[in-house]
Amino acid sequence: MTSRIPWLLDSDPALRWQVERDLLHEPARVWQATRARIATEGFGARLLALQDPDGRWAGGAFFPAGFDFHGPEAAEGAGQPWTATTWALNSLREWGMDPTVLRERRTAELLERNCRWEYDDLPYWGGEVDCCINAWTVQNGLWLGADVSGIVDWFVEHRLPDGGWNCEWVEGSTRSSFHSTLNSLKGLLDHEVATGGTDATRAARRGGEEYLLERGLFRRLSTGEPVAPWVNRFSYPFRWFYSVLNAADYFRRASLLDGTGRPDPRMADAIELIRAERQPDGTWLQARRHPGRVWFEVDVPAGEPSKWLTLYATRVLDWWDAG
């Protein structure tokens, strides 16, 4: 992997600081200086410049203003726009943008005043009915200092009997989804990191983790077969999509909070799926770009070596192998 480090370092500050911290284990002063550049150059600065004066991006919460829910962009297989407020906040937060920059813009207050969900015109920081949307709202609210405690309680109340979550619970689904469960877990993990959590939220997180672990992160509990072809189809940005790489990185982060020295052995087969995708030159390839409108591209086209995926996969394998 050492030979790939210069290639990874030759990248946007949003990626470079994570290479410095997590792969090179540089002193904090080094990676923090790189992370501070996100607000003034590269992807972070470009996306920050696209924020509307009212605090939103593209004039909408989850979809851009004027989105035609019956038009070609909403057709099956067309993807969805990734330009509205929630997606912009997700990117800035995941890249490591200093929240002070957005707090100085009074982003949380502006969104409370000006942004409402396309679903039932609900207030932004109150969340809505979709598990994934609510999880991102928890993460972004904690990051920006908004009160999202009501949504955190919502996750405890809406966990399904099999242990996880499903965004289609409103349609009557009683079986958890890999996608929804992983995204819900990310929200609960960030809440626990920020606040310590409660007995109820910690239990919900443990239950959701168990849902994925008892399935080895990718198998059907009933047959032991892979749940779908997408389990080892790696794409960056992850968006809402599940993969064993996305899930394994969650468990890596959770282990840092929990202080567990040894990863759960039930992940072993999933880790080998990640390892199997490594190319002879030590990189991982972009499987596809999720279709839909974007402000600008942040990773390579399908089939090319991805610096983002190589960072994530290397970081996961380093954690696993060390354990």
GROMACS .gro file of C-alpha atoms in nm:
model
  323
    1MET     CA    1   0.000   0.000   0.000
    2THR     CA    2   0.294   0.231   0.059
    3SER     CA    3   0.331   0.285  -0.315
    4ARG     CA    4  -0.024   0.422  -0.336
    5ILE     CA    5   0.023   0.687  -0.067
    6PRO     CA    6   0.162   0.961  -0.296
    7TRP     CA    7  -0.134   0.903  -0.531
    8LEU     CA    8  -0.379   0.933  -0.241
    9LEU     CA    9  -0.208   1.244  -0.104
   10ASP     CA   10  -0.235   1.414  -0.442
   11SER     CA   11  -0.602   1.487  -0.379
   12ASP     CA   12  -0.860   1.731  -0.251
   13PRO     CA   13  -0.813   1.841   0.113
   14ALA     CA   14  -1.140   1.661   0.199
   15LEU     CA   15  -0.968   1.332   0.119
   16ARG     CA   16  -0.606   1.416   0.191
   17TRP     CA   17  -0.654   1.493   0.561
   18GLN     CA   18  -0.807   1.150   0.618
   19VAL     CA   19  -0.512   0.983   0.449
   20GLU     CA   20  -0.277   1.178   0.675
   21ARG     CA   21  -0.471   1.092   0.990
   22ASP     CA   22  -0.586   0.734   0.928
   23LEU     CA   23  -0.324   0.580   0.697
   24LEU     CA   24  -0.008   0.776   0.776
   25HIS     CA   25  -0.095   0.850   1.143
   26GLU     CA   26   0.051   1.198   1.114
   27PRO     CA   27   0.049   1.429   1.420
   28ALA     CA   28  -0.280   1.612   1.471
   29ARG     CA   29  -0.128   1.947   1.371
   30VAL     CA   30  -0.058   1.806   1.022
   31TRP     CA   31  -0.399   1.664   0.933
   32GLN     CA   32  -0.587   1.941   1.112
   33ALA     CA   33  -0.408   2.200   0.899
   34THR     CA   34  -0.512   2.011   0.585
   35ARG     CA   35  -0.871   1.973   0.708
   36ALA     CA   36  -0.891   2.347   0.773
   37ARG     CA   37  -0.839   2.405   0.399
   38ILE     CA   38  -1.170   2.237   0.311
   39ALA     CA   39  -1.361   2.561   0.365
   40THR     CA   40  -1.139   2.764   0.133
   41GLU     CA   41  -1.039   2.533  -0.152
   42GLY     CA   42  -1.152   2.231  -0.346
   43PHE     CA   43  -1.480   2.043  -0.311
   44GLY     CA   44  -1.577   2.200   0.021
   45ALA     CA   45  -1.528   2.558  -0.091
   46ARG     CA   46  -1.716   2.492  -0.417
   47LEU     CA   47  -2.014   2.342  -0.240
   48LEU     CA   48  -2.014   2.607   0.031
   49ALA     CA   49  -2.030   2.877  -0.236
   50LEU     CA   50  -2.352   2.722  -0.372
   51GLN     CA   51  -2.546   2.774  -0.049
   52ASP     CA   52  -2.850   3.000  -0.092
   53PRO     CA   53  -2.885   3.316   0.123
   54ASP     CA   54  -3.176   3.150   0.305
   55GLY     CA   55  -2.949   2.865   0.420
   56ARG     CA   56  -3.065   2.601   0.173
   57TRP     CA   57  -2.908   2.446  -0.132
   58ALA     CA   58  -3.105   2.427  -0.458
   59GLY     CA   59  -3.408   2.571  -0.279
   60GLY     CA   60  -3.519   2.242  -0.123
   61ALA     CA   61  -3.477   2.002   0.167
   62PHE     CA   62  -3.431   1.663  -0.002
   63PHE     CA   63  -3.520   1.758  -0.359
   64PRO     CA   64  -3.437   2.083  -0.542
   65ALA     CA   65  -3.706   2.344  -0.577
   66GLY     CA   66  -3.939   2.277  -0.868
   67PHE     CA   67  -3.853   1.907  -0.892
   68ASP     CA   68  -4.110   1.732  -1.111
   69PHE     CA   69  -4.209   1.418  -0.923
   70HIS     CA   70  -4.391   1.291  -1.232
   71GLY     CA   71  -4.130   1.387  -1.493
   72PRO     CA   72  -3.846   1.193  -1.656
   73GLU     CA   73  -3.601   1.273  -1.376
   74ALA     CA   74  -3.832   1.089  -1.135
   75ALA     CA   75  -3.870   0.781  -1.358
   76GLU     CA   76  -3.752   0.444  -1.233
   77GLY     CA   77  -3.380   0.406  -1.288
   78ALA     CA   78  -3.321   0.776  -1.340
   79GLY     CA   79  -3.177   0.821  -0.993
   80GLN     CA   80  -3.261   1.141  -0.809
   81PRO     CA   81  -3.106   1.485  -0.776
   82TRP     CA   82  -2.825   1.504  -0.522
   83THR     CA   83  -2.816   1.885  -0.505
   84ALA     CA   84  -3.062   1.982  -0.229
   85THR     CA   85  -2.987   2.083   0.129
   86THR     CA   86  -2.963   1.743   0.297
   87TRP     CA   87  -2.721   1.607   0.038
   88ALA     CA   88  -2.503   1.918   0.055
   89LEU     CA   89  -2.485   1.903   0.435
   90ASN     CA   90  -2.409   1.530   0.422
   91SER     CA   91  -2.115   1.591   0.190
   92LEU     CA   92  -1.968   1.880   0.386
   93ARG     CA   93  -1.998   1.690   0.713
   94GLU     CA   94  -1.854   1.366   0.574
   95TRP     CA   95  -1.565   1.553   0.414
   96GLY     CA   96  -1.473   1.704   0.750
   97MET     CA   97  -1.579   2.066   0.706
   98ASP     CA   98  -1.540   2.262   1.030
   99PRO     CA   99  -1.900   2.318   1.145
  100THR     CA  100  -1.801   2.659   1.278
  101VAL     CA  101  -1.799   2.783   0.920
  102LEU     CA  102  -2.168   2.698   0.879
  103ARG     CA  103  -2.260   2.799   1.231
  104GLU     CA  104  -2.118   3.145   1.161
  105ARG     CA  105  -2.357   3.159   0.865
  106ARG     CA  106  -2.640   3.069   1.108
  107THR     CA  107  -2.722   2.774   0.886
  108ALA     CA  108  -2.918   2.579   1.147
  109GLU     CA  109  -3.134   2.881   1.232
  110LEU     CA  110  -3.191   2.967   0.868
  111LEU     CA  111  -3.299   2.613   0.790
  112GLU     CA  112  -3.533   2.610   1.088
  113ARG     CA  113  -3.694   2.923   0.947
  114ASN     CA  114  -3.685   2.857   0.574
  115CYS     CA  115  -3.659   2.484   0.503
  116ARG     CA  116  -3.941   2.231   0.516
  117TRP     CA  117  -3.958   1.872   0.401
  118GLU     CA  118  -4.125   1.791   0.073
  119TYR     CA  119  -4.317   1.528   0.272
  120ASP     CA  120  -4.618   1.699   0.437
  121ASP     CA  121  -4.433   2.032   0.459
  122LEU     CA  122  -4.285   1.927   0.795
  123PRO     CA  123  -4.023   2.149   0.967
  124TYR     CA  124  -3.667   2.058   0.875
  125TRP     CA  125  -3.514   1.984   1.214
  126GLY     CA  126  -3.819   1.782   1.320
  127GLY     CA  127  -3.747   1.516   1.060
  128GLU     CA  128  -4.011   1.322   0.866
  129VAL     CA  129  -4.102   0.952   0.820
  130ASP     CA  130  -3.806   0.815   0.622
  131CYS     CA  131  -3.543   0.638   0.836
  132CYS     CA  132  -3.249   0.740   0.616
  133ILE     CA  133  -3.359   1.104   0.594
  134ASN     CA  134  -3.410   1.117   0.969
  135ALA     CA  135  -3.068   0.964   1.033
  136TRP     CA  136  -2.896   1.227   0.819
  137THR     CA  137  -3.098   1.499   0.991
  138VAL     CA  138  -2.974   1.371   1.328
  139GLN     CA  139  -2.614   1.371   1.205
  140ASN     CA  140  -2.636   1.714   1.045
  141GLY     CA  141  -2.829   1.862   1.337
  142LEU     CA  142  -2.573   1.742   1.590
  143TRP     CA  143  -2.297   1.879   1.368
  144LEU     CA  144  -2.459   2.222   1.338
  145GLY     CA  145  -2.599   2.248   1.692
  146ALA     CA  146  -2.970   2.202   1.614
  147ASP     CA  147  -3.207   2.025   1.853
  148VAL     CA  148  -3.274   1.682   1.701
  149SER     CA  149  -3.354   1.495   2.023
  150GLY     CA  150  -3.708   1.423   1.904
  151ILE     CA  151  -3.580   1.238   1.599
  152VAL     CA  152  -3.342   1.031   1.810
  153ASP     CA  153  -3.636   0.912   2.020
  154TRP     CA  154  -3.822   0.836   1.695
  155PHE     CA  155  -3.559   0.574   1.607
  156VAL     CA  156  -3.613   0.391   1.933
  157GLU     CA  157  -3.988   0.384   1.871
  158HIS     CA  158  -3.964   0.276   1.505
  159ARG     CA  159  -3.719  -0.013   1.529
  160LEU     CA  160  -3.877  -0.324   1.380
  161PRO     CA  161  -3.919  -0.658   1.561
  162ASP     CA  162  -3.628  -0.819   1.371
  163GLY     CA  163  -3.391  -0.555   1.506
  164GLY     CA  164  -3.338  -0.303   1.229
  165TRP     CA  165  -3.524  -0.036   1.037
  166ASN     CA  166  -3.694   0.002   0.700
  167CYS     CA  167  -3.787   0.330   0.530
  168GLU     CA  168  -4.091   0.150   0.388
  169TRP     CA  169  -4.245   0.097   0.731
  170VAL     CA  170  -4.500   0.360   0.628
  171GLU     CA  171  -4.609   0.123   0.351
  172GLY     CA  172  -4.656  -0.153   0.605
  173SER     CA  173  -4.319  -0.327   0.583
  174THR     CA  174  -4.228  -0.522   0.897
  175ARG     CA  175  -3.892  -0.655   0.775
  176SER     CA  176  -3.577  -0.452   0.813
  177SER     CA  177  -3.368  -0.326   0.523
  178PHE     CA  178  -2.989  -0.340   0.501
  179HIS     CA  179  -2.982   0.013   0.357
  180SER     CA  180  -3.218   0.166   0.614
  181THR     CA  181  -3.059  -0.014   0.906
  182LEU     CA  182  -2.706   0.100   0.823
  183ASN     CA  183  -2.808   0.461   0.774
  184SER     CA  184  -3.011   0.456   1.097
  185LEU     CA  185  -2.712   0.314   1.284
  186LYS     CA  186  -2.492   0.597   1.158
  187GLY     CA  187  -2.733   0.850   1.305
  188LEU     CA  188  -2.746   0.674   1.640
  189LEU     CA  189  -2.368   0.637   1.648
  190ASP     CA  190  -2.314   1.008   1.591
  191HIS     CA  191  -2.569   1.084   1.863
  192GLU     CA  192  -2.382   0.860   2.104
  193VAL     CA  193  -2.047   1.016   2.012
  194ALA     CA  194  -2.187   1.365   2.072
  195THR     CA  195  -2.399   1.305   2.382
  196GLY     CA  196  -2.321   0.963   2.526
  197GLY     CA  197  -2.668   0.847   2.428
  198THR     CA  198  -2.932   0.698   2.657
  199ASP     CA  199  -2.999   0.343   2.767
  200ALA     CA  200  -3.272   0.324   2.503
  201THR     CA  201  -3.063   0.461   2.214
  202ARG     CA  202  -2.763   0.247   2.304
  203ALA     CA  203  -2.985  -0.061   2.311
  204ALA     CA  204  -3.134   0.034   1.974
  205ARG     CA  205  -2.787   0.070   1.825
  206ARG     CA  206  -2.677  -0.267   1.961
  207GLY     CA  207  -2.991  -0.429   1.825
  208GLY     CA  208  -2.941  -0.277   1.480
  209GLU     CA  209  -2.578  -0.388   1.474
  210GLU     CA  210  -2.684  -0.739   1.567
  211TYR     CA  211  -2.928  -0.741   1.275
  212LEU     CA  212  -2.637  -0.689   1.033
  213LEU     CA  213  -2.382  -0.903   1.216
  214GLU     CA  214  -2.600  -1.212   1.240
  215ARG     CA  215  -2.632  -1.187   0.862
  216GLY     CA  216  -2.254  -1.151   0.818
  217LEU     CA  217  -2.319  -0.800   0.674
  218PHE     CA  218  -2.444  -0.943   0.345
  219ARG     CA  219  -2.635  -1.270   0.373
  220ARG     CA  220  -3.000  -1.362   0.392
  221LEU     CA  221  -3.075  -1.510   0.732
  222SER     CA  222  -3.306  -1.766   0.572
  223THR     CA  223  -3.071  -1.913   0.311
  224GLY     CA  224  -2.723  -1.777   0.380
  225GLU     CA  225  -2.705  -1.646   0.022
  226PRO     CA  226  -2.599  -1.287  -0.057
  227VAL     CA  227  -2.897  -1.058  -0.020
  228ALA     CA  228  -2.831  -0.885  -0.354
  229PRO     CA  229  -2.553  -0.817  -0.611
  230TRP     CA  230  -2.495  -0.470  -0.464
  231VAL     CA  231  -2.331  -0.601  -0.147
  232ASN     CA  232  -1.984  -0.578  -0.305
  233ARG     CA  233  -2.056  -0.312  -0.565
  234PHE     CA  234  -1.858  -0.017  -0.428
  235SER     CA  235  -1.937   0.338  -0.537
  236TYR     CA  236  -1.844   0.677  -0.399
  237PRO     CA  237  -2.024   0.886  -0.283
  238PHE     CA  238  -2.208   0.616  -0.088
  239ARG     CA  239  -2.533   0.820  -0.079
  240TRP     CA  240  -2.800   0.596   0.081
  241PHE     CA  241  -2.673   0.274  -0.076
  242TYR     CA  242  -2.555  -0.026   0.124
  243SER     CA  243  -2.239  -0.223   0.058
  244VAL     CA  244  -2.016  -0.434   0.280
  245LEU     CA  245  -1.753  -0.160   0.254
  246ASN     CA  246  -1.996   0.106   0.374
  247ALA     CA  247  -2.109  -0.124   0.658
  248ALA     CA  248  -1.758  -0.229   0.760
  249ASP     CA  249  -1.651   0.134   0.783
  250TYR     CA  250  -1.945   0.194   1.018
  251PHE     CA  251  -1.829  -0.092   1.243
  252ARG     CA  252  -1.475   0.046   1.235
  253ARG     CA  253  -1.607   0.381   1.360
  254ALA     CA  254  -1.824   0.212   1.621
  255SER     CA  255  -1.524   0.021   1.753
  256LEU     CA  256  -1.343   0.351   1.813
  257LEU     CA  257  -1.630   0.465   2.033
  258ASP     CA  258  -1.676   0.133   2.209
  259GLY     CA  259  -1.306   0.072   2.262
  260THR     CA  260  -1.330  -0.285   2.135
  261GLY     CA  261  -0.993  -0.427   2.045
  262ARG     CA  262  -1.113  -0.710   1.824
  263PRO     CA  263  -1.365  -0.679   1.537
  264ASP     CA  264  -1.662  -0.915   1.544
  265PRO     CA  265  -1.555  -1.240   1.370
  266ARG     CA  266  -1.893  -1.263   1.197
  267MET     CA  267  -1.765  -0.991   0.962
  268ALA     CA  268  -1.486  -1.212   0.827
  269ASP     CA  269  -1.653  -1.313   0.500
  270ALA     CA  270  -1.760  -0.954   0.431
  271ILE     CA  271  -1.402  -0.837   0.484
  272GLU     CA  272  -1.284  -1.094   0.231
  273LEU     CA  273  -1.532  -0.952  -0.021
  274ILE     CA  274  -1.366  -0.614   0.028
  275ARG     CA  275  -1.019  -0.764  -0.001
  276ALA     CA  276  -1.117  -0.949  -0.318
  277GLU     CA  277  -1.202  -0.621  -0.492
  278ARG     CA  278  -0.850  -0.485  -0.443
  279GLN     CA  279  -0.669  -0.452  -0.775
  280PRO     CA  280  -0.310  -0.574  -0.829
  281ASP     CA  281  -0.189  -0.214  -0.797
  282GLY     CA  282  -0.351  -0.177  -0.454
  283THR     CA  283  -0.648   0.034  -0.562
  284TRP     CA  284  -1.024  -0.021  -0.565
  285LEU     CA  285  -1.231   0.064  -0.873
  286GLN     CA  286  -1.540   0.279  -0.891
  287ALA     CA  287  -1.828   0.041  -0.971
  288ARG     CA  288  -2.066   0.310  -1.096
  289ARG     CA  289  -2.182   0.664  -1.047
  290HIS     CA  290  -2.526   0.671  -0.891
  291PRO     CA  291  -2.748   0.839  -1.151
  292GLY     CA  292  -2.893   1.181  -1.076
  293ARG     CA  293  -2.819   1.552  -1.095
  294VAL     CA  294  -2.507   1.670  -0.907
  295TRP     CA  295  -2.341   2.007  -0.855
  296PHE     CA  296  -2.007   1.859  -0.965
  297GLU     CA  297  -1.836   1.520  -0.965
  298VAL     CA  298  -1.610   1.429  -0.673
  299ASP     CA  299  -1.483   1.091  -0.791
  300VAL     CA  300  -1.384   0.909  -1.107
  301PRO     CA  301  -1.613   0.745  -1.365
  302ALA     CA  302  -1.705   0.377  -1.339
  303GLY     CA  303  -1.416   0.138  -1.398
  304GLU     CA  304  -1.139   0.375  -1.290
  305PRO     CA  305  -0.932   0.356  -0.969
  306SER     CA  306  -1.106   0.557  -0.697
  307LYS     CA  307  -0.903   0.742  -0.438
  308TRP     CA  308  -1.208   0.763  -0.210
  309LEU     CA  309  -1.282   0.391  -0.223
  310THR     CA  310  -0.913   0.309  -0.184
  311LEU     CA  311  -0.902   0.523   0.130
  312TYR     CA  312  -1.211   0.361   0.279
  313ALA     CA  313  -1.111   0.006   0.193
  314THR     CA  314  -0.751   0.043   0.308
  315ARG     CA  315  -0.866   0.198   0.634
  316VAL     CA  316  -1.111  -0.087   0.696
  317LEU     CA  317  -0.854  -0.357   0.617
  318ASP     CA  318  -0.592  -0.190   0.838
  319TRP     CA  319  -0.843  -0.189   1.125
  320TRP     CA  320  -0.945  -0.550   1.066
  321ASP     CA  321  -0.591  -0.683   1.025
  322ALA     CA  322  -0.471  -0.499   1.335
  323GLY     CA  323  -0.752  -0.661   1.533
   0.00000   0.00000   0.00000
